[in-house]
mmCIF file with all atom_site columns, C-alpha atoms in Angstrom:
data_model
loop_
_atom_site.group_PDB
_atom_site.id
_atom_site.type_symbol
_atom_site.label_atom_id
_atom_site.label_alt_id
_atom_site.label_comp_id
_atom_site.label_asym_id
_atom_site.label_entity_id
_atom_site.label_seq_id
_atom_site.pdbx_PDB_ins_code
_atom_site.Cartn_x
_atom_site.Cartn_y
_atom_site.Cartn_z
_atom_site.occupancy
_atom_site.B_iso_or_equiv
_atom_site.pdbx_formal_charge
_atom_site.auth_seq_id
_atom_site.auth_comp_id
_atom_site.auth_asym_id
_atom_site.auth_atom_id
_atom_site.pdbx_PDB_model_num
ATOM 1   C CA . MET A 1 1   ? -32.532 46.954  1.413   1.00 0.00 ? 1   MET A CA 1
ATOM 2   C CA . ARG A 1 2   ? -30.155 44.755  3.502   1.00 0.00 ? 2   ARG A CA 1
ATOM 3   C CA . ASN A 1 3   ? -31.504 41.512  1.848   1.00 0.00 ? 3   ASN A CA 1
ATOM 4   C CA . ARG A 1 4   ? -30.907 43.189  -1.815  1.00 0.00 ? 4   ARG A CA 1
ATOM 5   C CA . CYS A 1 5   ? -27.345 43.914  -0.888  1.00 0.00 ? 5   CYS A CA 1
ATOM 6   C CA . LEU A 1 6   ? -26.781 40.142  0.408   1.00 0.00 ? 6   LEU A CA 1
ATOM 7   C CA . VAL A 1 7   ? -28.393 39.028  -2.906  1.00 0.00 ? 7   VAL A CA 1
ATOM 8   C CA . SER A 1 8   ? -26.095 41.386  -5.079  1.00 0.00 ? 8   SER A CA 1
ATOM 9   C CA . VAL A 1 9   ? -23.207 40.439  -3.259  1.00 0.00 ? 9   VAL A CA 1
ATOM 10  C CA . LEU A 1 10  ? -24.107 36.501  -3.595  1.00 0.00 ? 10  LEU A CA 1
ATOM 11  C CA . SER A 1 11  ? -24.690 37.069  -7.135  1.00 0.00 ? 11  SER A CA 1
ATOM 12  C CA . VAL A 1 12  ? -21.372 38.834  -7.725  1.00 0.00 ? 12  VAL A CA 1
ATOM 13  C CA . SER A 1 13  ? -19.488 36.146  -5.889  1.00 0.00 ? 13  SER A CA 1
ATOM 14  C CA . LEU A 1 14  ? -21.159 33.461  -7.935  1.00 0.00 ? 14  LEU A CA 1
ATOM 15  C CA . SER A 1 15  ? -20.431 35.042  -11.281 1.00 0.00 ? 15  SER A CA 1
ATOM 16  C CA . LEU A 1 16  ? -16.628 35.535  -9.907  1.00 0.00 ? 16  LEU A CA 1
ATOM 17  C CA . ALA A 1 17  ? -16.402 31.977  -9.271  1.00 0.00 ? 17  ALA A CA 1
ATOM 18  C CA . VAL A 1 18  ? -17.659 30.862  -12.576 1.00 0.00 ? 18  VAL A CA 1
ATOM 19  C CA . ALA A 1 19  ? -15.630 33.463  -14.527 1.00 0.00 ? 19  ALA A CA 1
ATOM 20  C CA . CYS A 1 20  ? -12.138 32.426  -12.562 1.00 0.00 ? 20  CYS A CA 1
ATOM 21  C CA . GLY A 1 21  ? -12.128 28.962  -13.361 1.00 0.00 ? 21  GLY A CA 1
ATOM 22  C CA . GLY A 1 22  ? -15.522 27.444  -12.365 1.00 0.00 ? 22  GLY A CA 1
ATOM 23  C CA . SER A 1 23  ? -16.014 24.308  -14.077 1.00 0.00 ? 23  SER A CA 1
ATOM 24  C CA . SER A 1 24  ? -18.538 24.239  -17.060 1.00 0.00 ? 24  SER A CA 1
ATOM 25  C CA . SER A 1 25  ? -19.388 20.664  -16.930 1.00 0.00 ? 25  SER A CA 1
ATOM 26  C CA . PRO A 1 26  ? -20.547 19.051  -13.593 1.00 0.00 ? 26  PRO A CA 1
ATOM 27  C CA . THR A 1 27  ? -18.872 16.376  -11.799 1.00 0.00 ? 27  THR A CA 1
ATOM 28  C CA . PRO A 1 28  ? -20.368 12.957  -12.533 1.00 0.00 ? 28  PRO A CA 1
ATOM 29  C CA . THR A 1 29  ? -22.495 12.049  -9.441  1.00 0.00 ? 29  THR A CA 1
ATOM 30  C CA . THR A 1 30  ? -24.786 9.224   -10.977 1.00 0.00 ? 30  THR A CA 1
ATOM 31  C CA . PRO A 1 31  ? -24.192 5.617   -10.579 1.00 0.00 ? 31  PRO A CA 1
ATOM 32  C CA . ALA A 1 32  ? -23.657 5.164   -14.342 1.00 0.00 ? 32  ALA A CA 1
ATOM 33  C CA . ALA A 1 33  ? -21.372 8.209   -14.367 1.00 0.00 ? 33  ALA A CA 1
ATOM 34  C CA . ALA A 1 34  ? -19.219 6.867   -11.372 1.00 0.00 ? 34  ALA A CA 1
ATOM 35  C CA . ALA A 1 35  ? -19.061 3.366   -13.141 1.00 0.00 ? 35  ALA A CA 1
ATOM 36  C CA . ALA A 1 36  ? -17.823 4.922   -16.535 1.00 0.00 ? 36  ALA A CA 1
ATOM 37  C CA . ALA A 1 37  ? -15.180 6.572   -14.323 1.00 0.00 ? 37  ALA A CA 1
ATOM 38  C CA . ASP A 1 38  ? -14.387 3.502   -12.550 1.00 0.00 ? 38  ASP A CA 1
ATOM 39  C CA . PRO A 1 39  ? -14.011 0.323   -14.881 1.00 0.00 ? 39  PRO A CA 1
ATOM 40  C CA . GLY A 1 40  ? -15.833 -2.561  -13.328 1.00 0.00 ? 40  GLY A CA 1
ATOM 41  C CA . GLY A 1 41  ? -17.851 0.202   -11.431 1.00 0.00 ? 41  GLY A CA 1
ATOM 42  C CA . PRO A 1 42  ? -17.573 1.769   -8.190  1.00 0.00 ? 42  PRO A CA 1
ATOM 43  C CA . LEU A 1 43  ? -18.890 -1.552  -6.358  1.00 0.00 ? 43  LEU A CA 1
ATOM 44  C CA . CYS A 1 44  ? -15.901 -3.712  -7.486  1.00 0.00 ? 44  CYS A CA 1
ATOM 45  C CA . PRO A 1 45  ? -13.119 -4.505  -5.177  1.00 0.00 ? 45  PRO A CA 1
ATOM 46  C CA . MET A 1 46  ? -11.012 -5.242  -7.992  1.00 0.00 ? 46  MET A CA 1
ATOM 47  C CA . THR A 1 47  ? -10.747 -1.599  -8.992  1.00 0.00 ? 47  THR A CA 1
ATOM 48  C CA . VAL A 1 48  ? -9.033  -0.764  -5.928  1.00 0.00 ? 48  VAL A CA 1
ATOM 49  C CA . PRO A 1 49  ? -5.348  -0.478  -6.894  1.00 0.00 ? 49  PRO A CA 1
ATOM 50  C CA . GLY A 1 50  ? -3.345  -3.373  -6.059  1.00 0.00 ? 50  GLY A CA 1
ATOM 51  C CA . THR A 1 51  ? -5.919  -5.665  -5.266  1.00 0.00 ? 51  THR A CA 1
ATOM 52  C CA . SER A 1 52  ? -5.789  -9.247  -5.472  1.00 0.00 ? 52  SER A CA 1
ATOM 53  C CA . VAL A 1 53  ? -8.146  -11.947 -4.648  1.00 0.00 ? 53  VAL A CA 1
ATOM 54  C CA . ALA A 1 54  ? -8.079  -15.831 -3.524  1.00 0.00 ? 54  ALA A CA 1
ATOM 55  C CA . GLU A 1 55  ? -10.789 -18.289 -3.026  1.00 0.00 ? 55  GLU A CA 1
ATOM 56  C CA . VAL A 1 56  ? -10.691 -20.521 0.120   1.00 0.00 ? 56  VAL A CA 1
ATOM 57  C CA . ASP A 1 57  ? -13.165 -23.460 1.051   1.00 0.00 ? 57  ASP A CA 1
ATOM 58  C CA . ALA A 1 58  ? -14.772 -23.803 4.019   1.00 0.00 ? 58  ALA A CA 1
ATOM 59  C CA . ASP A 1 59  ? -16.846 -26.639 5.658   1.00 0.00 ? 59  ASP A CA 1
ATOM 60  C CA . THR A 1 60  ? -20.053 -24.390 5.234   1.00 0.00 ? 60  THR A CA 1
ATOM 61  C CA . GLY A 1 61  ? -19.178 -22.898 1.864   1.00 0.00 ? 61  GLY A CA 1
ATOM 62  C CA . GLY A 1 62  ? -16.011 -20.912 0.710   1.00 0.00 ? 62  GLY A CA 1
ATOM 63  C CA . ALA A 1 63  ? -14.574 -17.290 0.851   1.00 0.00 ? 63  ALA A CA 1
ATOM 64  C CA . LEU A 1 64  ? -13.319 -14.456 -1.445  1.00 0.00 ? 64  LEU A CA 1
ATOM 65  C CA . VAL A 1 65  ? -10.539 -13.162 0.230   1.00 0.00 ? 65  VAL A CA 1
ATOM 66  C CA . PHE A 1 66  ? -9.333  -9.315  -1.181  1.00 0.00 ? 66  PHE A CA 1
ATOM 67  C CA . THR A 1 67  ? -6.114  -7.961  0.045   1.00 0.00 ? 67  THR A CA 1
ATOM 68  C CA . THR A 1 68  ? -4.793  -4.617  -1.687  1.00 0.00 ? 68  THR A CA 1
ATOM 69  C CA . THR A 1 69  ? -1.698  -2.606  -1.471  1.00 0.00 ? 69  THR A CA 1
ATOM 70  C CA . GLY A 1 70  ? -3.474  0.215   -1.688  1.00 0.00 ? 70  GLY A CA 1
ATOM 71  C CA . ASP A 1 71  ? -6.377  1.646   0.386   1.00 0.00 ? 71  ASP A CA 1
ATOM 72  C CA . PRO A 1 72  ? -8.029  -1.300  2.637   1.00 0.00 ? 72  PRO A CA 1
ATOM 73  C CA . SER A 1 73  ? -10.653 1.083   3.932   1.00 0.00 ? 73  SER A CA 1
ATOM 74  C CA . VAL A 1 74  ? -11.789 1.484   0.450   1.00 0.00 ? 74  VAL A CA 1
ATOM 75  C CA . LEU A 1 75  ? -11.591 -1.902  -0.238  1.00 0.00 ? 75  LEU A CA 1
ATOM 76  C CA . ARG A 1 76  ? -13.477 -3.088  2.785   1.00 0.00 ? 76  ARG A CA 1
ATOM 77  C CA . ALA A 1 77  ? -16.110 -0.736  2.219   1.00 0.00 ? 77  ALA A CA 1
ATOM 78  C CA . ARG A 1 78  ? -16.758 -2.426  -1.073  1.00 0.00 ? 78  ARG A CA 1
ATOM 79  C CA . VAL A 1 79  ? -16.642 -5.737  -0.078  1.00 0.00 ? 79  VAL A CA 1
ATOM 80  C CA . ALA A 1 80  ? -19.060 -5.127  2.778   1.00 0.00 ? 80  ALA A CA 1
ATOM 81  C CA . GLY A 1 81  ? -21.397 -3.507  0.388   1.00 0.00 ? 81  GLY A CA 1
ATOM 82  C CA . TRP A 1 82  ? -20.852 -6.624  -1.652  1.00 0.00 ? 82  TRP A CA 1
ATOM 83  C CA . ALA A 1 83  ? -22.040 -8.561  1.393   1.00 0.00 ? 83  ALA A CA 1
ATOM 84  C CA . GLU A 1 84  ? -25.402 -6.449  2.234   1.00 0.00 ? 84  GLU A CA 1
ATOM 85  C CA . ARG A 1 85  ? -26.292 -6.441  -1.855  1.00 0.00 ? 85  ARG A CA 1
ATOM 86  C CA . HIS A 1 86  ? -25.891 -10.242 -1.996  1.00 0.00 ? 86  HIS A CA 1
ATOM 87  C CA . ASN A 1 87  ? -27.857 -10.746 1.348   1.00 0.00 ? 87  ASN A CA 1
ATOM 88  C CA . ALA A 1 88  ? -30.765 -8.398  0.065   1.00 0.00 ? 88  ALA A CA 1
ATOM 89  C CA . ARG A 1 89  ? -30.703 -10.148 -3.191  1.00 0.00 ? 89  ARG A CA 1
ATOM 90  C CA . HIS A 1 90  ? -30.592 -13.715 -1.577  1.00 0.00 ? 90  HIS A CA 1
ATOM 91  C CA . GLY A 1 91  ? -32.731 -13.105 1.306   1.00 0.00 ? 91  GLY A CA 1
ATOM 92  C CA . ALA A 1 92  ? -35.923 -12.311 -1.293  1.00 0.00 ? 92  ALA A CA 1
ATOM 93  C CA . MET A 1 93  ? -35.343 -15.990 -2.345  1.00 0.00 ? 93  MET A CA 1
ATOM 94  C CA . GLY A 1 94  ? -35.677 -17.523 0.963   1.00 0.00 ? 94  GLY A CA 1
ATOM 95  C CA . LEU A 1 95  ? -34.303 -18.190 4.482   1.00 0.00 ? 95  LEU A CA 1
ATOM 96  C CA . LEU A 1 96  ? -30.668 -17.174 4.323   1.00 0.00 ? 96  LEU A CA 1
ATOM 97  C CA . PRO A 1 97  ? -28.319 -20.200 5.262   1.00 0.00 ? 97  PRO A CA 1
ATOM 98  C CA . THR A 1 98  ? -26.570 -19.869 8.295   1.00 0.00 ? 98  THR A CA 1
ATOM 99  C CA . GLY A 1 99  ? -24.054 -22.885 8.124   1.00 0.00 ? 99  GLY A CA 1
ATOM 100 C CA . ASP A 1 100 ? -25.685 -24.495 10.941  1.00 0.00 ? 100 ASP A CA 1
ATOM 101 C CA . GLU A 1 101 ? -28.026 -26.577 9.005   1.00 0.00 ? 101 GLU A CA 1
ATOM 102 C CA . ALA A 1 102 ? -27.818 -30.604 9.406   1.00 0.00 ? 102 ALA A CA 1
ATOM 103 C CA . ALA A 1 103 ? -28.204 -32.074 6.052   1.00 0.00 ? 103 ALA A CA 1
ATOM 104 C CA . PRO A 1 104 ? -31.177 -34.604 7.266   1.00 0.00 ? 104 PRO A CA 1
ATOM 105 C CA . ALA A 1 105 ? -33.028 -31.454 8.587   1.00 0.00 ? 105 ALA A CA 1
ATOM 106 C CA . MET A 1 106 ? -33.021 -30.006 4.903   1.00 0.00 ? 106 MET A CA 1
ATOM 107 C CA . GLU A 1 107 ? -35.450 -32.744 3.494   1.00 0.00 ? 107 GLU A CA 1
ATOM 108 C CA . GLY A 1 108 ? -38.092 -31.254 1.727   1.00 0.00 ? 108 GLY A CA 1
ATOM 109 C CA . HIS A 1 109 ? -36.177 -27.810 1.622   1.00 0.00 ? 109 HIS A CA 1
ATOM 110 C CA . HIS A 1 110 ? -35.981 -26.242 -1.716  1.00 0.00 ? 110 HIS A CA 1
ATOM 111 C CA . HIS A 1 111 ? -32.659 -24.633 -2.563  1.00 0.00 ? 111 HIS A CA 1
ATOM 112 C CA . HIS A 1 112 ? -32.164 -21.866 -5.111  1.00 0.00 ? 112 HIS A CA 1
ATOM 113 C CA . HIS A 1 113 ? -29.288 -22.269 -7.562  1.00 0.00 ? 113 HIS A CA 1
ATOM 114 C CA . HIS A 1 114 ? -29.526 -19.844 -10.265 1.00 0.00 ? 114 HIS A CA 1
ATOM 115 C CA . GLY A 1 115 ? -26.334 -20.342 -11.947 1.00 0.00 ? 115 GLY A CA 1
ATOM 116 C CA . GLY A 1 116 ? -25.424 -22.580 -14.888 1.00 0.00 ? 116 GLY A CA 1
ATOM 117 C CA . ALA A 1 117 ? -24.965 -26.251 -15.397 1.00 0.00 ? 117 ALA A CA 1
ATOM 118 C CA . GLY A 1 118 ? -22.826 -28.101 -12.951 1.00 0.00 ? 118 GLY A CA 1
ATOM 119 C CA . ASP A 1 119 ? -20.082 -26.006 -10.724 1.00 0.00 ? 119 ASP A CA 1
ATOM 120 C CA . ALA A 1 120 ? -19.390 -23.338 -13.400 1.00 0.00 ? 120 ALA A CA 1
ATOM 121 C CA . PRO A 1 121 ? -20.515 -20.066 -12.768 1.00 0.00 ? 121 PRO A CA 1
ATOM 122 C CA . ALA A 1 122 ? -22.962 -18.022 -14.636 1.00 0.00 ? 122 ALA A CA 1
ATOM 123 C CA . ALA A 1 123 ? -21.543 -15.694 -16.899 1.00 0.00 ? 123 ALA A CA 1
ATOM 124 C CA . SER A 1 124 ? -22.286 -11.785 -15.873 1.00 0.00 ? 124 SER A CA 1
ATOM 125 C CA . THR A 1 125 ? -21.802 -8.534  -17.093 1.00 0.00 ? 125 THR A CA 1
ATOM 126 C CA . ALA A 1 126 ? -23.279 -7.217  -13.900 1.00 0.00 ? 126 ALA A CA 1
ATOM 127 C CA . ALA A 1 127 ? -20.982 -4.191  -12.957 1.00 0.00 ? 127 ALA A CA 1
ATOM 128 C CA . ASP A 1 128 ? -22.182 -5.185  -9.185  1.00 0.00 ? 128 ASP A CA 1
ATOM 129 C CA . PRO A 1 129 ? -20.053 -7.899  -8.215  1.00 0.00 ? 129 PRO A CA 1
ATOM 130 C CA . ALA A 1 130 ? -22.847 -9.177  -5.731  1.00 0.00 ? 130 ALA A CA 1
ATOM 131 C CA . GLU A 1 131 ? -24.962 -10.564 -8.639  1.00 0.00 ? 131 GLU A CA 1
ATOM 132 C CA . LEU A 1 132 ? -22.163 -12.950 -9.430  1.00 0.00 ? 132 LEU A CA 1
ATOM 133 C CA . VAL A 1 133 ? -22.828 -15.549 -6.707  1.00 0.00 ? 133 VAL A CA 1
ATOM 134 C CA . GLN A 1 134 ? -25.842 -17.605 -7.972  1.00 0.00 ? 134 GLN A CA 1
ATOM 135 C CA . THR A 1 135 ? -25.959 -20.542 -5.415  1.00 0.00 ? 135 THR A CA 1
ATOM 136 C CA . HIS A 1 136 ? -28.293 -19.547 -2.748  1.00 0.00 ? 136 HIS A CA 1
ATOM 137 C CA . SER A 1 137 ? -26.023 -18.471 0.130   1.00 0.00 ? 137 SER A CA 1
ATOM 138 C CA . SER A 1 138 ? -25.715 -15.834 2.965   1.00 0.00 ? 138 SER A CA 1
ATOM 139 C CA . ALA A 1 139 ? -22.372 -13.589 2.888   1.00 0.00 ? 139 ALA A CA 1
ATOM 140 C CA . THR A 1 140 ? -20.480 -11.837 5.463   1.00 0.00 ? 140 THR A CA 1
ATOM 141 C CA . ALA A 1 141 ? -17.512 -9.226  5.346   1.00 0.00 ? 141 ALA A CA 1
ATOM 142 C CA . VAL A 1 142 ? -14.623 -9.928  7.643   1.00 0.00 ? 142 VAL A CA 1
ATOM 143 C CA . ASP A 1 143 ? -11.680 -7.473  7.971   1.00 0.00 ? 143 ASP A CA 1
ATOM 144 C CA . VAL A 1 144 ? -8.451  -9.167  7.424   1.00 0.00 ? 144 VAL A CA 1
ATOM 145 C CA . ASP A 1 145 ? -4.926  -7.628  7.110   1.00 0.00 ? 145 ASP A CA 1
ATOM 146 C CA . GLY A 1 146 ? -4.704  -5.313  3.982   1.00 0.00 ? 146 GLY A CA 1
ATOM 147 C CA . GLY A 1 147 ? -8.107  -6.024  3.004   1.00 0.00 ? 147 GLY A CA 1
ATOM 148 C CA . ALA A 1 148 ? -11.408 -8.443  3.520   1.00 0.00 ? 148 ALA A CA 1
ATOM 149 C CA . ARG A 1 149 ? -12.661 -11.720 3.581   1.00 0.00 ? 149 ARG A CA 1
ATOM 150 C CA . LEU A 1 150 ? -15.941 -12.157 2.082   1.00 0.00 ? 150 LEU A CA 1
ATOM 151 C CA . GLU A 1 151 ? -17.366 -15.362 3.839   1.00 0.00 ? 151 GLU A CA 1
ATOM 152 C CA . PHE A 1 152 ? -20.319 -17.336 2.164   1.00 0.00 ? 152 PHE A CA 1
ATOM 153 C CA . LYS A 1 153 ? -22.470 -20.124 3.598   1.00 0.00 ? 153 LYS A CA 1
ATOM 154 C CA . THR A 1 154 ? -24.843 -22.495 1.730   1.00 0.00 ? 154 THR A CA 1
ATOM 155 C CA . PHE A 1 155 ? -26.883 -25.153 2.907   1.00 0.00 ? 155 PHE A CA 1
ATOM 156 C CA . PRO A 1 156 ? -25.045 -28.871 3.148   1.00 0.00 ? 156 PRO A CA 1
ATOM 157 C CA . ASP A 1 157 ? -25.924 -30.230 0.060   1.00 0.00 ? 157 ASP A CA 1
ATOM 158 C CA . GLN A 1 158 ? -25.305 -27.138 -2.005  1.00 0.00 ? 158 GLN A CA 1
ATOM 159 C CA . VAL A 1 159 ? -21.176 -26.684 -0.484  1.00 0.00 ? 159 VAL A CA 1
ATOM 160 C CA . GLY A 1 160 ? -19.645 -28.144 -3.530  1.00 0.00 ? 160 GLY A CA 1
ATOM 161 C CA . ALA A 1 161 ? -21.440 -26.111 -5.953  1.00 0.00 ? 161 ALA A CA 1
ATOM 162 C CA . LEU A 1 162 ? -20.715 -22.893 -4.131  1.00 0.00 ? 162 LEU A CA 1
ATOM 163 C CA . GLN A 1 163 ? -16.965 -23.682 -3.812  1.00 0.00 ? 163 GLN A CA 1
ATOM 164 C CA . GLY A 1 164 ? -16.780 -24.457 -7.381  1.00 0.00 ? 164 GLY A CA 1
ATOM 165 C CA . GLU A 1 165 ? -18.615 -20.975 -8.132  1.00 0.00 ? 165 GLU A CA 1
ATOM 166 C CA . LEU A 1 166 ? -16.191 -19.029 -6.116  1.00 0.00 ? 166 LEU A CA 1
ATOM 167 C CA . ARG A 1 167 ? -13.309 -20.728 -7.546  1.00 0.00 ? 167 ARG A CA 1
ATOM 168 C CA . GLY A 1 168 ? -14.356 -19.811 -11.069 1.00 0.00 ? 168 GLY A CA 1
ATOM 169 C CA . HIS A 1 169 ? -15.168 -16.256 -9.818  1.00 0.00 ? 169 HIS A CA 1
ATOM 170 C CA . ALA A 1 170 ? -11.964 -15.689 -8.206  1.00 0.00 ? 170 ALA A CA 1
ATOM 171 C CA . ALA A 1 171 ? -10.091 -16.633 -11.106 1.00 0.00 ? 171 ALA A CA 1
ATOM 172 C CA . HIS A 1 172 ? -12.515 -14.389 -13.199 1.00 0.00 ? 172 HIS A CA 1
ATOM 173 C CA . LEU A 1 173 ? -12.005 -11.256 -10.925 1.00 0.00 ? 173 LEU A CA 1
ATOM 174 C CA . ALA A 1 174 ? -8.028  -11.970 -10.808 1.00 0.00 ? 174 ALA A CA 1
ATOM 175 C CA . THR A 1 175 ? -7.770  -11.856 -14.706 1.00 0.00 ? 175 THR A CA 1
ATOM 176 C CA . VAL A 1 176 ? -10.869 -9.669  -16.007 1.00 0.00 ? 176 VAL A CA 1
ATOM 177 C CA . GLY A 1 177 ? -12.173 -7.725  -12.781 1.00 0.00 ? 177 GLY A CA 1
ATOM 178 C CA . CYS A 1 178 ? -16.067 -7.559  -12.473 1.00 0.00 ? 178 CYS A CA 1
ATOM 179 C CA . GLY A 1 179 ? -16.801 -6.888  -16.065 1.00 0.00 ? 179 GLY A CA 1
ATOM 180 C CA . GLY A 1 180 ? -18.378 -9.293  -18.559 1.00 0.00 ? 180 GLY A CA 1
ATOM 181 C CA . ARG A 1 181 ? -16.944 -12.422 -19.759 1.00 0.00 ? 181 ARG A CA 1
#
């Protein structure tokens, strides 16, 4: 009897919640729905309001520096996710560069460059910006004031290609965001 009363109370409460303004359409929770609600996708650092990006060269590669006047914690989480997804994707290609490799030690090592010709970045329509960088590299997210720096390291003979690719991506992200070209 007690269970029947509890079930009745719950049933009436649920009916009242629906009748009194409960939404008839569910909140989107799928990645596709979230991407539609957040142009460029919920993974894109550029969709955090007030975000800008710049490219910085380094001896072992380069970095994309994202800063925002919005919520830096959201931006940092997206950049950290980008680094994780990038490393998972590039780790499947072979050992990730550490930046400590010396040019002579790399003889006979096969590098993976999946981009277009020369230093130009490959066109991408991927909602996940981690798929933008094609030069075989490792990525690390580092917190900075107001945002995060996404550092990329590659093999010595690939530094120029990576830097050119990152410059192109920074320009693309600043003007178009994470969407396609």
